């Protein structure tokens, strides 16, 4: 026995010693193993999958991927709260049925108004002020508003396993970007504090903007109307325009992320598409195929044939929120 | 004498020893001194002007600021060369007088067509192909085309003093961005090799784009029509949208950069606006107030009152091109 032990070179003993787990809130399943194996291949100069640090780009959807999105997109809740404040100061802002329904809490009418109604609510509440002023309003809302289900501040309803994945990727030389259908200026208010993602690495939908000077301090204004929707086929277009590189890893949770994953994983060399499937009605929410928000149908249908990794929240995550358990 | 020397502490002797000059191609004038003094204030933690590394953003115009722009914007020369190739393969692409004038070298008619005519030439030659295909065409053009005045490749007609300024700022913790009226996809072809500026730090004008898949590999297309012009009041809007921070330093050469400098220098704390005045008809070009390209009139009128630094090329630069002298 002693002779056998001595015959094992020390280097092998050290090489097989377990390193610190980079994803401690992930259950030890094949999902976690595949993520780590992928990152190790990308970063090993001797691997055929090696990618230079400059090309290590990872893009993450936000709503339902980095933070929760149920029962309603948090940005819409912000917009309605802001609309109520605006209407209290000047009821004249309520110029349509959908705006009146929103302040009365008649979410059925709001939902029935479709995308057009939602955009009217967003445009009304996200324009007519400077970017700085808007972001101060969002900051103040985040500091006081609480989620009806958990009682948590909205920017505390981020997924601990995703925070670990972001940190792990950055530690391995990746730059982590958000590519969200949500608002660029809205997300930037908390992206740095919640995710350690700086403003220049946030890609999102954006309204019209303009520059004003002469009649006051030089400033960038948020104007009515939508300039770009960063969703579905808009995501690859915006990522290309903003970064100029195809991501190596793309992470989403809904069919709004389908094209981002499709474009990413069609690139040369090793690429990884990841979908988060919300399967945990006890600790978070269970939804997907039939959901009115975050619908995931085509993604589930095609993930296997496309080689995309599907995270099963209930199975793969030991912990959901940073502040709990 | 000996006693005097001994009384000087060694630390002072070392502190006053000259460091390597970060801007060796700049003449020792007040212009160079002011740039270095500004950067030293920004980076000294004990200075009231100190700026944290994350906020150290510098934006540079491209045409006429980082590379030359006479006798005509280089991107327009590229567009005309490409239009000639397209017309040789299919004369049917020449659907208007301005397009026909462009391939016949009738620059008077092209100039008389104004912005609309120029945009028609650019749109025709910059659409109907993928971003990757377009950039391969630009790369091939840069490899073969030569400037009529200098015989240099266009991406060699970059200003050595500006390359030194970019490197100096990066060495001092700045991130250097291009904010150009020129095309985003065009500039990215040479921004990394010419300036060491990666694609994600290029801001420019951009045409419409779309995503295609299903009928071929997933790809981002360049479509006809203009999506955003990154010039004049568009520059602060685009910089805000792309970076989410106000620059600390903005550098331009024409009234198209006025709003970028105005917005930048209106920010809190120490900020620096720099204008390059082309005054050197012997080594480069002399133009400004009356120029059809790169007009600089309001900038010269207001620079002193706004505290902007004006570089006099003939006086302040010992050397122009990297490959000469």
XYZ file of C-alpha atoms in Angstrom:
650
model
C 0.000 0.000 0.000
C 2.741 2.382 0.950
C 4.611 1.569 -2.265
C 1.475 2.294 -4.321
C 0.960 5.707 -2.758
C 4.568 6.633 -3.299
C 4.281 5.675 -6.972
C 1.632 8.377 -7.597
C 3.392 11.573 -8.662
C 2.666 14.515 -6.423
C 1.593 16.619 -9.397
C -1.375 14.331 -10.050
C -2.442 14.511 -6.429
C -2.382 18.299 -6.604
C -4.017 18.474 -10.005
C -6.996 16.473 -8.828
C -7.448 18.450 -5.633
C -10.878 20.142 -5.785
C -10.790 23.867 -6.509
C -13.249 26.287 -4.923
C -16.692 25.805 -6.492
C -17.387 28.800 -8.769
C -21.141 28.081 -8.771
C -22.008 27.163 -5.171
C -25.750 27.850 -5.509
C -26.040 25.447 -8.422
C -26.974 21.845 -7.649
C -24.384 19.308 -8.818
C -26.195 18.258 -11.970
C -25.201 17.812 -15.605
C -26.280 21.439 -16.194
C -23.639 22.824 -13.886
C -21.045 20.340 -15.179
C -21.667 21.407 -18.764
C -21.297 25.117 -18.024
C -18.016 24.581 -16.209
C -16.683 22.198 -18.874
C -17.566 24.736 -21.578
C -15.823 27.620 -19.807
C -12.766 25.457 -19.122
C -12.541 24.569 -22.826
C -12.871 28.222 -23.883
C -10.139 29.388 -21.520
C -7.606 26.556 -21.916
C -4.952 27.638 -24.460
C -4.336 23.974 -25.294
C -7.997 23.263 -26.031
C -9.354 23.297 -29.600
C -12.197 25.423 -28.189
C -9.855 28.150 -26.904
C -11.140 31.727 -27.366
C -8.951 34.813 -26.893
C -9.961 37.071 -23.988
C -10.987 39.947 -26.309
C -13.614 37.698 -27.927
C -15.050 36.369 -24.649
C -18.446 38.046 -24.752
C -21.473 36.787 -22.851
C -24.909 38.372 -23.282
C -27.679 37.941 -20.730
C -31.344 38.762 -21.080
C -32.615 40.576 -17.973
C -36.366 40.005 -17.282
C -36.788 36.392 -16.193
C -33.090 35.642 -16.696
C -31.190 37.858 -14.239
C -34.147 39.083 -12.229
C -37.778 37.956 -11.918
C -40.571 39.082 -14.250
C -43.754 37.831 -12.559
C -46.548 38.626 -12.126
C -45.810 41.567 -14.483
C -42.610 43.081 -15.901
C -41.197 45.231 -13.099
C -40.652 48.128 -15.470
C -44.394 48.192 -16.210
C -45.097 48.336 -12.463
C -42.708 51.268 -12.261
C -44.449 52.947 -15.204
C -47.864 52.584 -13.585
C -46.624 53.899 -10.227
C -45.076 56.862 -12.017
C -48.260 57.430 -14.025
C -50.243 57.573 -10.784
C -47.880 60.226 -9.424
C -48.057 62.193 -12.669
C -51.874 61.978 -12.683
C -52.084 63.115 -9.057
C -50.154 66.239 -10.007
C -51.952 66.757 -13.317
C -54.955 64.573 -14.235
C -54.623 65.951 -17.773
C -51.904 63.406 -18.503
C -54.582 60.673 -18.636
C -55.451 61.210 -22.287
C -56.653 57.688 -23.170
C -58.638 54.727 -21.851
C -55.552 52.604 -21.322
C -53.850 55.328 -19.261
C -56.989 55.746 -17.135
C -57.246 51.975 -16.702
C -53.594 51.773 -15.631
C -53.974 54.286 -12.787
C -57.230 52.618 -11.685
C -55.478 49.261 -11.424
C -57.677 47.769 -14.154
C -54.993 45.423 -15.440
C -57.473 43.523 -17.607
C -58.014 46.578 -19.787
C -54.285 47.266 -19.796
C -53.553 43.690 -20.883
C -56.287 43.811 -23.521
C -54.703 46.944 -25.009
C -51.793 44.806 -26.172
C -48.361 46.043 -27.120
C -49.731 49.378 -28.312
C -51.278 50.108 -24.924
C -48.146 49.091 -23.042
C -46.009 51.294 -25.257
C -48.348 54.222 -24.603
C -47.949 53.760 -20.854
C -44.180 53.489 -21.178
C -43.841 56.418 -23.571
C -45.979 58.686 -21.387
C -44.009 57.904 -18.239
C -40.526 57.682 -19.763
C -40.404 60.965 -21.700
C -40.428 64.704 -21.189
C -37.451 64.762 -18.837
C -33.681 64.414 -19.004
C -31.969 61.038 -18.727
C -30.527 62.092 -15.363
C -33.935 63.134 -14.042
C -35.525 59.906 -15.267
C -32.883 57.792 -13.596
C -33.321 59.644 -10.300
C -37.055 58.804 -10.455
C -36.273 55.119 -11.077
C -33.722 55.065 -8.234
C -36.251 56.518 -5.847
C -38.871 53.956 -6.946
C -36.465 51.039 -6.453
C -35.658 52.311 -2.987
C -39.297 52.269 -1.865
C -41.380 49.867 -4.018
C -41.734 46.256 -2.894
C -42.779 43.108 -4.754
C -46.301 41.933 -3.879
C -45.284 38.272 -3.575
C -41.958 38.368 -1.740
C -41.969 41.774 -0.084
C -38.472 42.266 -1.481
C -37.194 45.343 -3.257
C -37.260 44.631 -6.979
C -33.496 44.888 -7.362
C -33.177 42.231 -4.664
C -35.192 39.810 -6.794
C -32.132 38.819 -8.775
C -31.109 35.188 -9.094
C -28.176 34.225 -6.908
C -27.062 31.420 -9.291
C -26.954 33.936 -12.157
C -24.906 36.371 -10.052
C -22.435 33.523 -9.533
C -22.399 32.732 -13.253
C -21.715 36.405 -14.094
C -18.857 36.542 -11.602
C -17.440 33.213 -12.767
C -17.453 34.334 -16.406
C -15.808 37.661 -15.557
C -13.180 35.852 -13.491
C -12.487 33.781 -16.616
C -11.942 36.861 -18.763
C -15.444 37.339 -20.175
C -17.137 40.688 -20.537
C -20.730 40.283 -19.439
C -23.435 42.306 -21.206
C -27.152 42.668 -20.658
C -29.252 42.399 -23.849
C -32.783 43.105 -22.710
C -36.147 44.017 -24.158
C -36.442 46.285 -21.124
C -35.432 49.920 -21.164
C -31.774 50.854 -21.469
C -31.999 53.824 -19.107
C -34.168 51.904 -16.642
C -31.792 48.941 -16.362
C -28.692 51.088 -16.011
C -30.005 52.426 -12.700
C -29.383 49.078 -10.984
C -27.149 47.076 -13.364
C -23.948 48.115 -11.636
C -25.120 47.653 -8.048
C -27.128 44.467 -8.703
C -24.957 42.699 -11.308
C -21.645 44.556 -11.393
C -22.405 45.358 -15.053
C -21.373 48.919 -15.997
C -23.648 51.211 -18.054
C -21.649 50.747 -21.265
C -22.387 47.015 -21.118
C -26.169 47.398 -21.007
C -28.085 46.922 -24.273
C -31.826 47.534 -24.143
C -34.842 49.100 -25.763
C -34.700 52.853 -26.045
C -37.067 55.708 -26.769
C -36.358 58.688 -28.946
C -33.747 61.046 -27.592
C -32.573 64.536 -28.345
C -29.952 67.023 -27.279
C -30.873 70.388 -25.810
C -28.710 73.372 -24.982
C -28.925 77.133 -25.041
C -32.150 77.333 -23.020
C -30.504 75.656 -20.051
C -27.611 73.331 -19.240
C -26.615 70.994 -22.090
C -28.571 67.782 -21.589
C -29.889 64.632 -23.276
C -33.684 64.431 -23.239
C -35.995 61.427 -23.291
C -38.673 62.167 -25.922
C -41.989 60.434 -26.710
C -41.953 57.501 -29.088
C -39.863 54.384 -29.385
C -36.505 54.394 -31.177
C -35.580 50.699 -30.981
C -37.074 47.545 -29.451
C -34.338 45.179 -28.340
C -36.370 41.978 -28.500
C -36.550 38.894 -30.732
C -34.783 39.616 -34.058
C -33.801 43.014 -32.653
C -31.398 41.403 -30.179
C -28.791 40.142 -32.675
C -29.038 43.428 -34.593
C -28.469 45.484 -31.434
C -25.707 43.234 -30.103
C -23.871 43.453 -33.429
C -24.290 47.237 -33.520
C -23.228 47.725 -29.911
C -20.423 45.182 -29.506
C -19.389 44.334 -33.053
C -18.692 40.748 -32.042
C -20.861 37.647 -31.889
C -21.192 36.427 -28.287
C -19.623 33.160 -27.180
C -22.351 32.596 -24.595
C -25.954 33.836 -24.727
C -28.386 33.327 -21.855
C -32.135 33.890 -21.959
C -35.424 32.493 -20.720
C -38.082 33.176 -23.345
C -38.769 33.015 -27.052
C -37.824 36.700 -27.132
C -34.272 35.405 -26.726
C -34.537 32.791 -29.487
C -32.773 34.795 -32.203
C -30.014 35.897 -29.806
C -29.249 32.257 -29.014
C -29.657 31.193 -32.643
C -27.226 33.838 -33.923
C -24.761 33.228 -31.090
C -24.592 29.463 -31.482
C -24.323 29.702 -35.287
C -20.902 31.339 -34.874
C -17.646 29.542 -35.601
C -15.995 27.545 -32.843
C -17.416 26.681 -29.455
C -20.562 28.614 -28.465
C -23.127 28.044 -25.773
C -26.812 28.914 -25.716
C -28.543 28.702 -22.335
C -32.260 28.940 -21.530
C -33.601 29.263 -18.007
C -36.850 27.329 -17.620
C -38.932 28.563 -14.690
C -40.113 25.303 -13.123
C -40.235 26.230 -9.481
C -43.714 27.220 -8.307
C -42.669 26.883 -4.670
C -39.609 29.109 -4.515
C -40.282 31.309 -7.564
C -42.735 30.724 -10.432
C -43.489 27.913 -12.858
C -44.258 29.092 -16.376
C -43.147 28.825 -19.967
C -45.110 27.315 -22.808
C -48.424 29.084 -22.105
C -47.262 32.130 -20.188
C -48.470 35.632 -21.037
C -45.049 36.903 -19.931
C -41.812 35.139 -20.763
C -43.380 32.578 -23.071
C -40.953 29.760 -23.833
C -42.311 27.333 -26.434
C -40.118 27.290 -29.542
C -37.067 27.398 -27.314
C -38.140 24.256 -25.454
C -39.085 22.534 -28.715
C -35.755 23.181 -30.395
C -33.234 23.335 -27.533
C -32.190 19.697 -27.786
C -31.734 19.669 -31.563
C -29.781 22.940 -31.395
C -27.597 21.811 -28.503
C -28.830 24.544 -26.168
C -28.615 23.975 -22.450
C -31.903 24.248 -20.552
C -31.664 25.126 -16.870
C -34.461 23.516 -14.875
C -34.763 26.001 -12.025
C -36.290 23.537 -9.535
C -33.716 20.859 -10.300
C -30.567 22.885 -11.007
C -30.667 25.721 -8.485
C -30.139 25.086 -4.771
C -30.929 28.678 -3.967
C -32.871 31.431 -5.753
C -32.474 34.803 -4.002
C -29.311 36.330 -2.562
C -31.034 37.401 0.651
C -32.821 34.160 1.527
C -32.060 30.657 2.853
C 28.680 74.230 -2.915
C 29.109 70.748 -1.664
C 27.132 71.592 1.468
C 24.316 72.969 -0.647
C 24.051 69.831 -2.753
C 24.049 67.643 0.290
C 21.239 69.667 1.816
C 18.902 68.763 -1.076
C 17.045 65.570 -0.177
C 17.541 62.789 -2.691
C 13.786 62.333 -3.055
C 13.447 65.814 -4.540
C 16.222 65.141 -7.030
C 14.445 62.013 -8.146
C 11.013 63.587 -8.184
C 12.181 66.325 -10.539
C 13.995 63.939 -12.885
C 12.245 64.092 -16.271
C 9.953 61.152 -17.006
C 9.608 59.679 -20.476
C 7.649 62.101 -22.679
C 4.183 60.597 -23.302
C 3.633 62.871 -26.334
C 6.973 62.904 -28.206
C 5.498 64.083 -31.528
C 3.974 67.147 -29.886
C 6.024 70.334 -29.882
C 6.724 71.689 -26.408
C 4.038 74.361 -26.413
C 1.313 75.436 -24.003
C -1.053 73.038 -25.820
C 0.959 69.975 -24.860
C 1.525 71.323 -21.341
C -2.198 71.824 -20.815
C -3.099 68.303 -21.936
C -0.524 66.749 -19.625
C -1.472 68.985 -16.685
C -5.142 68.083 -17.173
C -4.466 64.344 -17.258
C -2.210 64.601 -14.205
C -4.984 66.377 -12.293
C -7.574 63.794 -13.291
C -5.398 60.868 -12.203
C -3.925 62.265 -8.983
C -5.962 60.969 -6.020
C -4.925 64.038 -4.031
C -6.106 66.487 -6.689
C -9.522 68.180 -6.480
C -9.917 67.198 -10.160
C -9.467 63.460 -9.476
C -11.747 61.170 -11.500
C -12.182 57.461 -10.744
C -10.897 55.104 -13.464
C -14.424 53.860 -14.322
C -15.454 57.406 -15.268
C -12.366 58.149 -17.394
C -13.988 58.260 -20.823
C -12.482 60.075 -23.800
C -14.365 60.379 -27.103
C -12.610 61.171 -30.375
C -14.126 62.208 -33.659
C -12.527 60.272 -36.551
C -12.565 62.187 -39.878
C -10.115 65.061 -39.571
C -9.360 64.243 -35.931
C -7.769 60.784 -35.925
C -7.231 60.415 -39.669
C -7.324 62.870 -42.583
C -10.483 63.887 -44.437
C -9.216 65.805 -47.488
C -9.841 66.226 -50.333
C -13.009 64.175 -49.672
C -14.160 61.922 -46.782
C -12.361 58.622 -47.345
C -15.577 56.666 -46.843
C -17.110 58.514 -49.820
C -14.092 57.536 -51.943
C -14.654 53.942 -50.848
C -18.345 54.202 -51.738
C -17.586 55.527 -55.219
C -14.963 52.832 -55.854
C -17.460 50.206 -54.763
C -20.205 51.751 -56.885
C -17.919 51.501 -59.933
C -17.373 47.801 -59.246
C -21.077 47.227 -58.741
C -21.891 49.099 -61.975
C -19.300 47.110 -63.929
C -21.047 43.915 -62.828
C -24.576 45.316 -63.253
C -25.123 48.770 -64.832
C -28.704 48.565 -63.591
C -27.565 49.725 -60.144
C -27.106 53.258 -61.557
C -30.700 54.326 -61.082
C -30.200 58.095 -60.650
C -28.196 61.043 -61.971
C -26.090 61.297 -58.844
C -25.098 57.622 -59.022
C -24.182 57.988 -62.699
C -22.204 61.152 -61.935
C -20.336 59.369 -59.144
C -19.054 56.538 -61.360
C -18.130 59.034 -64.098
C -16.023 61.002 -61.641
C -18.227 64.076 -61.995
C -17.685 65.271 -58.444
C -19.293 68.654 -59.159
C -22.655 66.995 -59.729
C -22.088 64.769 -56.706
C -21.289 67.794 -54.531
C -24.275 69.714 -55.929
C -26.579 66.846 -54.925
C -25.959 67.727 -51.291
C -26.517 65.464 -48.322
C -29.342 63.630 -50.079
C -27.100 62.647 -52.971
C -24.288 61.527 -50.670
C -26.687 59.403 -48.626
C -27.966 57.790 -51.842
C -24.409 56.820 -52.815
C -23.682 55.493 -49.329
C -26.979 53.618 -49.012
C -26.589 51.970 -52.425
C -23.060 50.786 -51.694
C -23.475 49.908 -48.013
C -26.570 47.683 -48.163
C -27.785 44.392 -49.548
C -25.083 42.312 -47.889
C -24.187 40.987 -44.457
C -22.070 42.991 -42.029
C -19.292 40.418 -42.432
C -19.393 40.652 -46.225
C -19.402 44.449 -46.121
C -16.406 44.549 -43.831
C -14.474 42.144 -46.069
C -15.098 44.541 -48.984
C -13.831 47.492 -46.915
C -10.747 45.532 -45.797
C -9.913 44.675 -49.382
C -10.334 48.325 -50.444
C -8.068 49.577 -47.634
C -5.430 47.049 -48.706
C -5.293 48.364 -52.272
C -6.587 51.950 -52.489
C -4.110 54.816 -52.106
C -4.569 58.508 -51.309
C -4.092 60.763 -54.344
C -2.010 63.315 -52.470
C 0.315 61.196 -50.330
C 0.257 57.809 -52.039
C -0.363 56.295 -48.599
C -2.957 53.677 -47.740
C -5.883 55.468 -46.116
C -5.442 53.704 -42.806
C -1.858 54.985 -42.738
C -3.114 58.569 -42.911
C -3.675 58.667 -39.179
C -2.114 61.373 -37.043
C 0.904 60.219 -35.042
C 0.328 62.830 -32.282
C -3.249 61.552 -31.856
C -2.023 57.938 -31.652
C 0.263 59.085 -28.837
C -2.596 60.885 -27.112
C -4.800 57.765 -27.325
C -2.021 55.607 -25.853
C -1.240 58.155 -23.152
C -4.877 58.350 -22.080
C -5.245 54.550 -22.023
C -2.033 54.279 -19.979
C -3.660 56.684 -17.524
C -6.770 54.531 -17.153
C -9.010 56.121 -19.787
C -11.190 54.166 -22.143
C -10.891 55.743 -25.578
C -13.954 55.779 -27.856
C -14.499 56.941 -31.398
C -17.635 59.079 -31.888
C -17.786 59.689 -35.619
C -20.226 60.857 -38.254
C -18.665 58.127 -40.403
C -20.067 54.642 -40.641
C -19.895 52.335 -37.629
C -19.218 49.195 -39.673
C -16.741 51.008 -41.926
C -14.631 52.370 -39.059
C -14.548 49.077 -37.173
C -12.578 47.495 -40.014
C -9.469 49.521 -39.111
C -10.133 50.945 -35.626
C -8.348 48.128 -33.838
C -5.295 47.914 -36.118
C -4.945 51.683 -36.610
C -5.900 53.027 -33.169
C -6.034 50.046 -30.822
C -9.741 50.833 -30.311
C -11.882 47.667 -30.155
C -15.192 47.404 -32.035
C -17.302 47.895 -28.900
C -15.713 51.333 -28.438
C -16.666 52.635 -31.881
C -19.735 54.890 -32.124
C -20.762 55.984 -35.601
C -23.556 56.506 -38.071
C -25.426 53.352 -39.001
C -27.864 52.230 -41.656
C -30.904 50.087 -41.112
C -30.163 46.519 -40.103
C -32.088 43.286 -39.882
C -31.637 39.708 -38.796
C -32.072 36.822 -41.210
C -32.160 33.098 -40.588
C -33.942 30.066 -41.919
C -33.024 30.684 -45.569
C -29.324 30.458 -44.780
C -26.926 30.891 -41.871
C -28.129 33.293 -39.162
C -26.732 36.704 -40.069
C -27.109 40.449 -39.568
C -27.869 42.299 -42.814
C -27.132 45.854 -43.862
C -30.345 47.230 -45.380
C -31.038 50.386 -47.414
C -31.810 53.596 -45.541
C -30.207 55.382 -42.641
C -30.955 54.458 -39.036
C -28.952 57.088 -37.162
C -26.583 59.936 -38.071
C -23.944 60.372 -35.415
C -23.146 63.993 -36.120
C -23.744 67.369 -34.452
C -26.548 67.024 -31.836
C -26.592 63.281 -32.587
C -23.192 62.821 -30.963
C -24.173 63.501 -27.334
C -27.347 61.439 -27.823
C -25.382 58.481 -29.195
C -22.597 58.745 -26.628
C -25.142 58.783 -23.821
C -26.991 55.800 -25.305
C -23.833 53.802 -25.946
C -21.707 54.590 -22.891
C -24.162 55.947 -20.334
C -21.553 58.350 -19.019
C -20.541 61.868 -19.985
C -16.972 61.940 -21.322
C -14.211 63.643 -19.380
C -12.351 64.522 -22.591
C -13.848 65.103 -26.040
C -11.714 65.722 -29.111
C -12.923 66.922 -32.505
C -11.985 69.165 -35.399
C -15.195 70.565 -36.890
C -18.495 72.164 -35.987
C -19.964 68.657 -36.272
C -18.210 68.068 -32.943
C -19.512 71.242 -31.291
C -22.333 69.618 -29.324
C -20.106 66.732 -28.210
C -17.634 69.208 -26.722
C -20.394 71.407 -25.333
C -22.108 68.495 -23.543
C -18.809 67.060 -22.327
C -17.456 70.269 -20.857
C -20.793 71.129 -19.206
C -20.362 68.113 -16.916
C -19.432 68.424 -13.248
C -15.779 68.533 -12.278
C -12.801 68.824 -14.578
C -13.525 68.297 -18.282
C -11.531 69.078 -21.383
C -12.734 69.938 -24.872
C -10.105 69.830 -27.626
C -10.392 71.020 -31.236
C -7.774 70.245 -33.890
C -7.358 73.186 -36.246
C -5.852 72.149 -39.579
C -3.321 74.920 -40.219
C -0.590 73.068 -42.037
C -0.842 73.399 -45.825
C 2.700 72.082 -46.226
C 2.577 68.824 -44.319
C -1.206 68.208 -44.380
C -3.992 70.687 -45.206
C -5.038 74.129 -44.047
C -8.784 74.569 -43.702
C -11.523 75.403 -41.255
C -13.776 78.430 -41.379
C -14.719 78.199 -45.069
C -14.132 74.515 -45.752
C -16.703 72.354 -47.567
C -15.493 69.446 -45.423
C -14.681 69.756 -41.744
C -15.912 73.319 -41.398
C -14.774 74.866 -38.129
C -16.275 78.308 -37.550
C -18.445 78.358 -34.410
C -15.838 76.207 -32.659
C -13.089 78.755 -33.354
C -15.371 81.637 -32.377
C -16.343 80.149 -29.017
C -13.346 78.018 -28.002
C -11.709 80.704 -25.863
C -14.858 81.687 -23.987
C -15.705 78.029 -23.371
C -12.192 77.122 -22.257
C -11.661 74.651 -25.074
C -8.134 73.876 -26.177
C -7.388 74.491 -29.861
C -4.522 72.517 -31.366
C -2.732 74.488 -34.077
C -1.419 71.643 -36.221
C 1.460 73.607 -37.768
C 2.583 74.979 -34.408
C 1.802 72.098 -32.023
C 2.722 68.968 -33.959
C 6.327 68.120 -34.762
C 5.266 65.187 -36.866
C 2.048 64.288 -38.718
C 2.159 60.720 -40.094
C 3.471 57.602 -38.388
C 5.380 56.457 -41.479
C 7.135 59.698 -42.394
C 9.964 61.992 -41.192
